[in-house]
Amino acid sequence: MNMNVPDEMPMGNEREQQIDDAVARMLRARRDTLRASVPLDVERRIRLSLAEATGPKPVTPTENVFSSLLAWFKRPIVAIPAALAALAFVTFAVSRNSGGAPPVDLHQLAYANFSSVVKGDLSLVKTTSDTTALRAFFAGSGVDYPVFFPSVKAELKGGVVSTDNGHAYAHLVYEIGDHTVYLFEADQASIDARIASLDTVITNDLNTGKWHWEERPGTGTLFVWKSNNVVCLAVSDLRTQDMSALFTLEAL
Amino acid sequence: MSDEDRLRQEFEREAVPHMGALYNFALRMTRDPDEAADLVQETYLKAYRFFSSFERGTNCKAWLFRILKNSYINRYRKTSKGPDVVEYDVVEEFFESVRSSEIETSVLEEQIFDNALDDEVTAAIQDLPDEFRTVIILCDIEELTYEEIAEFIDCPIGTVRSRLHRARKMLAVRLAEYAAKRGFSVSKRDFESTEEGAEI
């Protein structure tokens, strides 16, 4: 029989109520583990769409010129040839663009992810300080480069994997007291393949064997270094001096 | 700071932290990560557009869930899909199966619920028909009040209680089945009154 269930039913006996209570207790106790966490790429996509929707739309003096041009292009005698020309240009541009999606900006993403970690919006998928288990987790999640575990005077809380432009990246989170250190690792190969991109100042620093430090007041401190072919971007709410004290030089 | 900046900051503070709850619910309802992501994105964009109409001091999470529900319904209408129709016989069978037992509830609870694996609980929730899965997630996972759930499902509070009660029973039966598979000696008598002593 296929029908909708009537809305009101008798509540049953005391035993049923006890089972009811037991199920409710069990579910509430497991609330956090039963929730599916938002994948990193999904969260970023939503945040980006929100940023686009909520971002400021400054009016520039050139806007009036564009408005006039737009009105002119809307005239049918101009619009049809213009549309054909635009189509031809787009076809040409697409045929020349081999990459498809734009490269992931590692620099900006590191800050954005750190913010998500601090706010609790980004949850660890593998919560352990066991680096062997984390290596296995990363490898099993599609990270195809050797993840680097620096010597940090903070507790390793675990890791999570993101997929950007079809490439898997490893992320680690450390904690010390009330402070968080977030580490984003990307392989040089993904930068070379233009799947990911790195700010030119940082690239120059790394290419000349330097470490890159920068502080964004109210956002975090960024520390970037390179270990073999892995670029490591660490972000923390600590100031540069305090954050640098956490990392053991030899280990980098 | 402009009004727009203030609104943006307030939205970030009030609405964005509930992304996990919305995604979890969307995923459980659609069973499709891409569809769930689209649904949550659509929800947030709509929520921001109408954030000025959000009544301050009320539960922002419940407000977001209502927007998500409307988006969900609209999507189903667009794709000509409909929510599951509950198999009444199946529900009734579950409902009747838990009436009598000889084992203490505390023992049952220890054997079935405490030892249940998280994956089993998740699977059991997933197996519930839409109406029952909705109330279980909103009440026991997301902690919405009966009033908020009633508004969400557009039914009286009595219906919320009734559905919740039945949904928990269905979960109990399903978890008992899992427990039996893992070797716990859960007798069918613990949950059924018709076939005495038979093992699940």
Short mmCIF file of C-alpha atoms in Angstrom, two decimals:
data_model
loop_
_atom_site.label_atom_id
_atom_site.label_comp_id
_atom_site.label_asym_id
_atom_site.label_seq_id
_atom_site.Cartn_x
_atom_site.Cartn_y
_atom_site.Cartn_z
CA MET A 1 0.00 0.00 0.00
CA ASN A 2 1.39 3.36 -0.97
CA MET A 3 -0.06 6.32 0.86
CA ASN A 4 0.86 9.23 3.02
CA VAL A 5 1.13 8.56 6.72
CA PRO A 6 -1.58 10.22 8.80
CA ASP A 7 -0.06 13.00 10.87
CA GLU A 8 -1.31 12.18 14.34
CA MET A 9 -0.67 8.79 15.93
CA PRO A 10 -0.93 7.68 19.57
CA MET A 11 2.41 7.94 21.37
CA GLY A 12 2.49 4.36 22.64
CA ASN A 13 3.52 2.88 25.95
CA GLU A 14 6.17 3.72 28.50
CA ARG A 15 8.69 1.33 27.00
CA GLU A 16 8.39 3.00 23.63
CA GLN A 17 9.04 6.29 25.30
CA GLN A 18 12.19 4.91 26.94
CA ILE A 19 13.50 3.71 23.57
CA ASP A 20 12.58 7.06 22.09
CA ASP A 21 14.59 8.84 24.78
CA ALA A 22 17.54 6.47 24.35
CA VAL A 23 17.72 7.11 20.60
CA ALA A 24 17.52 10.86 21.15
CA ARG A 25 20.34 10.71 23.74
CA MET A 26 22.50 8.65 21.42
CA LEU A 27 22.00 11.02 18.48
CA ARG A 28 22.69 14.10 20.55
CA ALA A 29 25.85 12.60 21.99
CA ARG A 30 27.11 11.90 18.47
CA ARG A 31 25.93 15.15 16.94
CA ASP A 32 29.37 16.34 15.86
CA THR A 33 30.46 13.08 14.28
CA LEU A 34 27.18 12.57 12.46
CA ARG A 35 27.39 15.92 10.73
CA ALA A 36 29.02 15.86 7.31
CA SER A 37 31.56 18.67 7.18
CA VAL A 38 31.55 21.15 4.33
CA PRO A 39 34.29 20.24 1.82
CA LEU A 40 36.93 22.91 1.57
CA ASP A 41 36.30 23.62 -2.10
CA VAL A 42 32.56 23.91 -1.53
CA GLU A 43 33.04 26.32 1.32
CA ARG A 44 35.37 28.46 -0.69
CA ARG A 45 33.01 28.44 -3.65
CA ILE A 46 30.16 29.64 -1.46
CA ARG A 47 32.30 32.29 0.18
CA LEU A 48 33.50 33.53 -3.18
CA SER A 49 29.97 33.73 -4.53
CA LEU A 50 28.96 35.63 -1.42
CA ALA A 51 31.92 37.96 -1.80
CA GLU A 52 30.90 38.62 -5.39
CA ALA A 53 27.33 39.27 -4.34
CA THR A 54 28.20 41.46 -1.40
CA GLY A 55 31.34 43.19 -2.62
CA PRO A 56 31.39 46.94 -3.20
CA LYS A 57 30.47 48.09 -6.68
CA PRO A 58 32.28 51.39 -7.06
CA VAL A 59 30.97 53.84 -9.61
CA THR A 60 33.82 55.16 -11.70
CA PRO A 61 33.87 58.17 -14.01
CA THR A 62 34.31 55.83 -16.96
CA GLU A 63 30.98 54.20 -16.19
CA ASN A 64 29.10 56.88 -18.08
CA VAL A 65 31.24 56.29 -21.15
CA PHE A 66 30.54 52.58 -20.93
CA SER A 67 26.84 53.28 -20.53
CA SER A 68 26.85 55.37 -23.68
CA LEU A 69 28.77 52.70 -25.59
CA LEU A 70 26.39 50.05 -24.30
CA ALA A 71 23.39 52.03 -25.50
CA TRP A 72 25.03 52.41 -28.90
CA PHE A 73 25.77 48.67 -29.08
CA LYS A 74 22.15 47.91 -28.27
CA ARG A 75 21.09 49.36 -31.64
CA PRO A 76 20.23 46.35 -33.89
CA ILE A 77 22.31 47.58 -36.80
CA VAL A 78 25.37 47.54 -34.55
CA ALA A 79 24.39 44.74 -32.18
CA ILE A 80 24.28 41.84 -34.67
CA PRO A 81 27.74 42.39 -36.24
CA ALA A 82 29.13 43.11 -32.77
CA ALA A 83 27.69 39.87 -31.40
CA LEU A 84 29.20 37.89 -34.30
CA ALA A 85 32.56 39.55 -33.75
CA ALA A 86 32.38 38.82 -30.02
CA LEU A 87 31.51 35.20 -30.70
CA ALA A 88 34.46 34.85 -33.04
CA PHE A 89 36.75 36.42 -30.43
CA VAL A 90 35.49 34.14 -27.66
CA THR A 91 35.92 31.06 -29.86
CA PHE A 92 39.47 32.14 -30.65
CA ALA A 93 40.25 32.87 -27.01
CA VAL A 94 38.83 29.57 -25.79
CA SER A 95 40.76 27.65 -28.40
CA ARG A 96 43.96 29.28 -27.16
CA ASN A 97 43.22 28.69 -23.48
CA SER A 98 44.46 25.21 -22.66
CA GLY A 99 44.01 25.43 -18.87
CA GLY A 100 40.27 26.03 -18.45
CA ALA A 101 39.80 27.06 -14.81
CA PRO A 102 42.05 29.85 -13.50
CA PRO A 103 44.91 28.75 -11.25
CA VAL A 104 44.31 28.61 -7.52
CA ASP A 105 45.89 31.58 -5.75
CA LEU A 106 47.77 29.82 -2.93
CA HIS A 107 48.62 33.07 -1.17
CA GLN A 108 45.03 34.28 -0.81
CA LEU A 109 43.70 30.80 -0.21
CA ALA A 110 46.06 30.27 2.73
CA TYR A 111 44.61 33.32 4.51
CA ALA A 112 41.02 32.37 3.65
CA ASN A 113 41.47 28.82 4.87
CA PHE A 114 43.12 29.98 8.07
CA SER A 115 40.15 32.23 8.74
CA SER A 116 37.80 29.28 8.18
CA VAL A 117 39.82 27.09 10.55
CA VAL A 118 39.75 29.70 13.31
CA LYS A 119 36.02 30.26 12.93
CA GLY A 120 35.41 26.55 13.05
CA ASP A 121 33.95 26.54 9.56
CA LEU A 122 36.65 24.23 8.28
CA SER A 123 36.80 20.93 10.13
CA LEU A 124 39.62 18.43 10.14
CA VAL A 125 38.77 15.16 8.51
CA LYS A 126 41.62 13.19 10.09
CA THR A 127 42.18 14.17 13.71
CA THR A 128 45.43 12.68 14.89
CA SER A 129 48.97 13.76 15.67
CA ASP A 130 50.31 10.53 14.21
CA THR A 131 52.24 11.60 11.10
CA THR A 132 52.28 8.06 9.71
CA ALA A 133 48.50 7.90 9.88
CA LEU A 134 48.26 11.36 8.34
CA ARG A 135 50.63 10.40 5.51
CA ALA A 136 48.44 7.39 4.78
CA PHE A 137 45.34 9.58 4.93
CA PHE A 138 46.76 12.13 2.50
CA ALA A 139 47.99 9.45 0.11
CA GLY A 140 44.63 7.70 0.30
CA SER A 141 42.84 10.98 -0.39
CA GLY A 142 44.65 11.63 -3.64
CA VAL A 143 47.55 13.84 -2.52
CA ASP A 144 50.24 12.75 -4.95
CA TYR A 145 53.28 14.50 -3.45
CA PRO A 146 55.16 13.81 -0.22
CA VAL A 147 53.55 15.88 2.52
CA PHE A 148 56.10 17.64 4.70
CA PHE A 149 55.73 17.60 8.49
CA PRO A 150 57.86 20.43 9.88
CA SER A 151 59.12 20.37 13.43
CA VAL A 152 56.71 22.76 15.14
CA LYS A 153 56.51 23.44 18.86
CA ALA A 154 52.76 23.04 18.80
CA GLU A 155 50.35 20.15 18.93
CA LEU A 156 49.49 18.64 15.57
CA LYS A 157 45.70 18.31 15.57
CA GLY A 158 45.16 16.63 12.20
CA GLY A 159 44.68 17.16 8.51
CA VAL A 160 42.23 17.69 5.71
CA VAL A 161 42.44 17.46 1.92
CA SER A 162 41.02 19.89 -0.59
CA THR A 163 40.58 19.43 -4.32
CA ASP A 164 41.20 22.48 -6.45
CA ASN A 165 41.15 22.34 -10.25
CA GLY A 166 41.13 18.57 -9.90
CA HIS A 167 44.33 18.53 -7.83
CA ALA A 168 44.44 17.34 -4.20
CA TYR A 169 46.23 19.48 -1.60
CA ALA A 170 47.18 18.68 1.98
CA HIS A 171 46.36 20.92 4.94
CA LEU A 172 47.56 20.55 8.54
CA VAL A 173 46.43 22.29 11.71
CA TYR A 174 48.50 22.79 14.86
CA GLU A 175 47.49 24.37 18.13
CA ILE A 176 49.48 25.96 20.91
CA GLY A 177 47.53 27.39 23.83
CA ASP A 178 44.80 29.53 22.35
CA HIS A 179 46.68 29.94 19.08
CA THR A 180 46.31 28.10 15.80
CA VAL A 181 48.91 27.42 13.15
CA TYR A 182 47.48 26.37 9.83
CA LEU A 183 49.74 24.85 7.18
CA PHE A 184 48.81 24.63 3.51
CA GLU A 185 51.11 22.52 1.34
CA ALA A 186 51.23 22.59 -2.46
CA ASP A 187 53.58 20.83 -4.81
CA GLN A 188 55.75 22.84 -7.19
CA ALA A 189 54.41 20.69 -10.03
CA SER A 190 50.92 22.14 -9.65
CA ILE A 191 52.38 25.66 -9.87
CA ASP A 192 54.44 24.72 -12.91
CA ALA A 193 51.33 23.22 -14.51
CA ARG A 194 49.45 26.48 -13.77
CA ILE A 195 46.87 24.65 -11.70
CA ALA A 196 47.98 26.84 -8.81
CA SER A 197 49.71 30.21 -8.67
CA LEU A 198 51.92 31.96 -6.18
CA ASP A 199 52.42 35.66 -5.68
CA THR A 200 55.50 36.89 -7.58
CA VAL A 201 57.10 38.46 -4.49
CA ILE A 202 56.84 35.17 -2.64
CA THR A 203 58.08 33.26 -5.68
CA ASN A 204 61.10 35.54 -5.91
CA ASP A 205 61.86 35.03 -2.22
CA LEU A 206 61.64 31.28 -2.55
CA ASN A 207 63.69 31.20 -5.74
CA THR A 208 66.47 33.12 -4.02
CA GLY A 209 66.45 30.73 -1.08
CA LYS A 210 64.68 33.11 1.30
CA TRP A 211 61.75 32.56 3.58
CA HIS A 212 58.79 34.84 3.09
CA TRP A 213 57.14 36.51 6.06
CA GLU A 214 54.24 38.92 6.07
CA GLU A 215 51.76 40.17 8.64
CA ARG A 216 48.23 41.25 7.92
CA PRO A 217 46.91 43.03 10.99
CA GLY A 218 43.66 41.47 12.12
CA THR A 219 44.05 38.58 9.71
CA GLY A 220 47.20 36.65 10.47
CA THR A 221 50.89 36.13 9.91
CA LEU A 222 52.02 34.22 6.85
CA PHE A 223 55.24 32.24 6.64
CA VAL A 224 56.17 30.60 3.36
CA TRP A 225 59.08 28.30 2.69
CA LYS A 226 59.91 25.52 0.34
CA SER A 227 60.86 22.00 1.29
CA ASN A 228 62.20 20.09 -1.69
CA ASN A 229 59.39 20.42 -4.21
CA VAL A 230 56.67 21.32 -1.75
CA VAL A 231 55.67 24.92 -1.04
CA CYS A 232 54.52 25.33 2.56
CA LEU A 233 52.32 28.25 3.54
CA ALA A 234 51.78 28.56 7.29
CA VAL A 235 49.32 31.11 8.71
CA SER A 236 48.86 31.89 12.38
CA ASP A 237 47.27 34.42 14.67
CA LEU A 238 50.68 34.86 16.32
CA ARG A 239 52.97 37.77 15.53
CA THR A 240 56.01 37.07 13.34
CA GLN A 241 58.46 36.84 16.23
CA ASP A 242 56.31 34.41 18.21
CA MET A 243 55.40 32.34 15.19
CA SER A 244 58.99 32.02 14.00
CA ALA A 245 59.97 30.76 17.44
CA LEU A 246 57.71 27.74 16.91
CA PHE A 247 59.55 26.44 13.88
CA THR A 248 62.84 24.62 14.18
CA LEU A 249 65.21 25.99 11.58
CA GLU A 250 66.98 22.72 10.85
CA ALA A 251 63.70 21.07 10.07
CA LEU A 252 62.85 23.54 7.31
CA MET B 1 31.59 52.09 8.23
CA SER B 2 28.75 52.03 5.70
CA ASP B 3 25.40 50.29 6.25
CA GLU B 4 26.39 47.78 3.59
CA ASP B 5 29.62 46.97 5.46
CA ARG B 6 27.72 46.57 8.71
CA LEU B 7 25.21 44.27 7.05
CA ARG B 8 27.99 42.22 5.53
CA GLN B 9 29.75 41.87 8.87
CA GLU B 10 26.55 40.92 10.63
CA PHE B 11 25.78 38.35 7.97
CA GLU B 12 29.27 36.89 8.34
CA ARG B 13 28.78 36.69 12.09
CA GLU B 14 25.18 35.43 12.18
CA ALA B 15 24.64 33.37 9.07
CA VAL B 16 27.93 32.00 7.74
CA PRO B 17 28.73 29.87 10.83
CA HIS B 18 25.67 27.72 10.03
CA MET B 19 27.08 26.60 6.67
CA GLY B 20 28.04 23.20 8.09
CA ALA B 21 24.55 22.54 9.43
CA LEU B 22 22.93 23.57 6.16
CA TYR B 23 25.32 21.51 4.07
CA ASN B 24 24.82 18.47 6.28
CA PHE B 25 21.05 18.75 5.98
CA ALA B 26 21.19 19.38 2.23
CA LEU B 27 23.47 16.40 1.75
CA ARG B 28 21.22 14.12 3.80
CA MET B 29 18.19 15.24 1.83
CA THR B 30 19.61 15.26 -1.69
CA ARG B 31 22.17 12.45 -1.18
CA ASP B 32 24.27 14.27 -3.78
CA PRO B 33 27.29 16.38 -2.75
CA ASP B 34 27.10 18.61 -5.84
CA GLU B 35 23.40 19.22 -5.45
CA ALA B 36 23.89 19.88 -1.74
CA ALA B 37 26.62 22.41 -2.48
CA ASP B 38 24.43 24.17 -5.07
CA LEU B 39 21.54 24.25 -2.63
CA VAL B 40 23.61 25.77 0.16
CA GLN B 41 25.15 28.32 -2.18
CA GLU B 42 21.70 29.33 -3.42
CA THR B 43 20.47 29.53 0.17
CA TYR B 44 23.26 31.86 1.21
CA LEU B 45 22.86 34.13 -1.78
CA LYS B 46 19.12 34.40 -1.14
CA ALA B 47 19.70 34.86 2.58
CA TYR B 48 22.05 37.77 1.97
CA ARG B 49 19.63 39.43 -0.41
CA PHE B 50 16.90 39.26 2.20
CA PHE B 51 19.05 39.61 5.30
CA SER B 52 17.60 43.02 6.06
CA SER B 53 14.24 41.28 6.54
CA PHE B 54 15.67 38.80 9.05
CA GLU B 55 14.11 39.49 12.43
CA ARG B 56 16.99 40.23 14.78
CA GLY B 57 16.93 38.24 18.00
CA THR B 58 15.29 35.22 16.41
CA ASN B 59 17.09 32.04 15.43
CA CYS B 60 19.14 32.75 12.31
CA LYS B 61 19.78 29.05 11.81
CA ALA B 62 16.07 28.28 11.65
CA TRP B 63 15.61 31.21 9.24
CA LEU B 64 18.34 29.84 6.97
CA PHE B 65 16.79 26.38 7.09
CA ARG B 66 13.48 27.82 5.91
CA ILE B 67 15.20 29.46 2.94
CA LEU B 68 16.97 26.22 2.18
CA LYS B 69 13.70 24.34 2.31
CA ASN B 70 12.10 26.69 -0.20
CA SER B 71 15.06 26.32 -2.53
CA TYR B 72 14.89 22.56 -2.12
CA ILE B 73 11.19 22.46 -2.94
CA ASN B 74 11.67 24.73 -5.94
CA ARG B 75 14.42 22.50 -7.26
CA TYR B 76 12.26 19.41 -6.88
CA ARG B 77 9.43 21.11 -8.70
CA LYS B 78 11.74 22.20 -11.49
CA THR B 79 13.12 18.72 -11.96
CA SER B 80 9.66 17.14 -11.61
CA LYS B 81 10.88 15.06 -8.69
CA GLY B 82 8.82 14.77 -5.57
CA PRO B 83 9.59 13.95 -1.99
CA ASP B 84 9.39 10.28 -1.13
CA VAL B 85 5.92 8.92 -0.49
CA VAL B 86 6.04 7.02 2.74
CA GLU B 87 5.27 3.36 2.52
CA TYR B 88 2.64 3.22 5.21
CA ASP B 89 2.90 -0.52 5.69
CA VAL B 90 6.62 -0.28 6.27
CA VAL B 91 6.23 2.47 8.82
CA GLU B 92 3.46 0.62 10.57
CA GLU B 93 5.54 -2.52 10.67
CA PHE B 94 8.36 -0.64 12.34
CA PHE B 95 5.92 1.05 14.65
CA GLU B 96 4.33 -2.19 15.77
CA SER B 97 7.63 -4.01 16.10
CA VAL B 98 8.87 -2.15 19.14
CA ARG B 99 5.89 -2.50 21.41
CA SER B 100 6.87 -5.30 23.75
CA SER B 101 10.08 -6.70 25.15
CA GLU B 102 11.46 -8.74 28.00
CA ILE B 103 14.87 -7.09 28.12
CA GLU B 104 15.45 -4.01 30.25
CA THR B 105 15.63 -0.83 28.23
CA SER B 106 18.97 0.06 29.83
CA VAL B 107 20.47 -3.21 28.55
CA LEU B 108 19.06 -2.63 25.10
CA GLU B 109 20.43 0.86 25.10
CA GLU B 110 23.87 -0.40 26.08
CA GLN B 111 23.88 -3.19 23.50
CA ILE B 112 22.38 -1.35 20.58
CA PHE B 113 22.84 2.36 20.85
CA ASP B 114 26.10 2.72 22.75
CA ASN B 115 27.84 0.19 20.54
CA ALA B 116 26.46 1.39 17.25
CA LEU B 117 29.09 2.60 14.81
CA ASP B 118 28.79 6.15 13.52
CA ASP B 119 28.54 4.83 9.97
CA GLU B 120 25.65 2.61 11.00
CA VAL B 121 23.82 5.50 12.60
CA THR B 122 24.41 7.63 9.52
CA ALA B 123 23.16 4.84 7.26
CA ALA B 124 20.12 4.29 9.45
CA ILE B 125 19.26 7.99 9.26
CA GLN B 126 19.75 7.93 5.49
CA ASP B 127 17.34 5.03 5.20
CA LEU B 128 14.51 6.98 6.81
CA PRO B 129 11.82 8.39 4.53
CA ASP B 130 12.19 12.14 3.88
CA GLU B 131 9.60 13.30 6.40
CA PHE B 132 11.15 11.33 9.22
CA ARG B 133 14.74 12.08 8.30
CA THR B 134 13.93 15.77 8.27
CA VAL B 135 12.59 15.91 11.80
CA ILE B 136 15.35 13.71 13.21
CA ILE B 137 18.09 15.89 11.74
CA LEU B 138 16.45 19.18 12.65
CA CYS B 139 15.64 18.13 16.20
CA ASP B 140 18.37 15.77 17.37
CA ILE B 141 21.30 16.93 15.25
CA GLU B 142 20.59 20.62 14.65
CA GLU B 143 18.73 21.35 17.90
CA LEU B 144 15.88 23.31 16.39
CA THR B 145 12.87 23.68 18.66
CA TYR B 146 9.58 21.91 17.97
CA GLU B 147 8.09 25.27 17.03
CA GLU B 148 10.85 25.96 14.52
CA ILE B 149 10.55 22.48 13.04
CA ALA B 150 6.77 22.85 12.84
CA GLU B 151 7.25 26.06 10.89
CA PHE B 152 9.83 24.36 8.67
CA ILE B 153 7.64 21.41 7.75
CA ASP B 154 4.51 23.51 7.83
CA CYS B 155 2.65 21.21 10.22
CA PRO B 156 1.31 21.43 13.79
CA ILE B 157 3.69 20.74 16.67
CA GLY B 158 1.78 17.52 17.39
CA THR B 159 2.83 16.25 13.99
CA VAL B 160 6.45 17.07 14.74
CA ARG B 161 6.29 15.07 17.98
CA SER B 162 4.54 12.20 16.29
CA ARG B 163 6.98 12.01 13.37
CA LEU B 164 9.95 12.32 15.68
CA HIS B 165 8.66 9.51 17.85
CA ARG B 166 8.22 7.22 14.89
CA ALA B 167 11.50 8.20 13.29
CA ARG B 168 13.39 7.29 16.47
CA LYS B 169 11.65 3.94 16.59
CA MET B 170 12.63 3.20 13.02
CA LEU B 171 16.20 4.07 13.89
CA ALA B 172 16.08 1.79 16.95
CA VAL B 173 14.94 -1.14 14.87
CA ARG B 174 17.53 -0.53 12.19
CA LEU B 175 20.32 -0.21 14.77
CA ALA B 176 19.14 -3.42 16.41
CA GLU B 177 19.57 -5.13 13.06
CA TYR B 178 23.10 -3.81 12.79
CA ALA B 179 23.82 -4.90 16.37
CA ALA B 180 22.60 -8.40 15.61
CA LYS B 181 24.86 -8.56 12.55
CA ARG B 182 27.80 -7.62 14.72
CA GLY B 183 27.02 -10.51 17.08
CA PHE B 184 25.07 -8.89 19.86
CA SER B 185 22.38 -11.24 21.05
CA VAL B 186 19.46 -9.00 20.33
CA SER B 187 16.32 -11.05 20.22
CA LYS B 188 13.52 -10.22 17.87
CA ARG B 189 11.29 -10.36 20.92
CA ASP B 190 12.97 -7.22 22.12
CA PHE B 191 11.34 -5.41 19.29
CA GLU B 192 8.51 -7.54 18.07
CA SER B 193 5.49 -9.05 19.69
CA THR B 194 4.56 -11.53 16.98
CA GLU B 195 7.53 -13.86 16.50
CA GLU B 196 8.73 -14.73 19.97
CA GLY B 197 12.37 -15.66 20.51
CA ALA B 198 13.47 -15.60 16.90
CA GLU B 199 16.89 -14.11 16.28
CA ILE B 200 17.16 -11.15 13.99
#
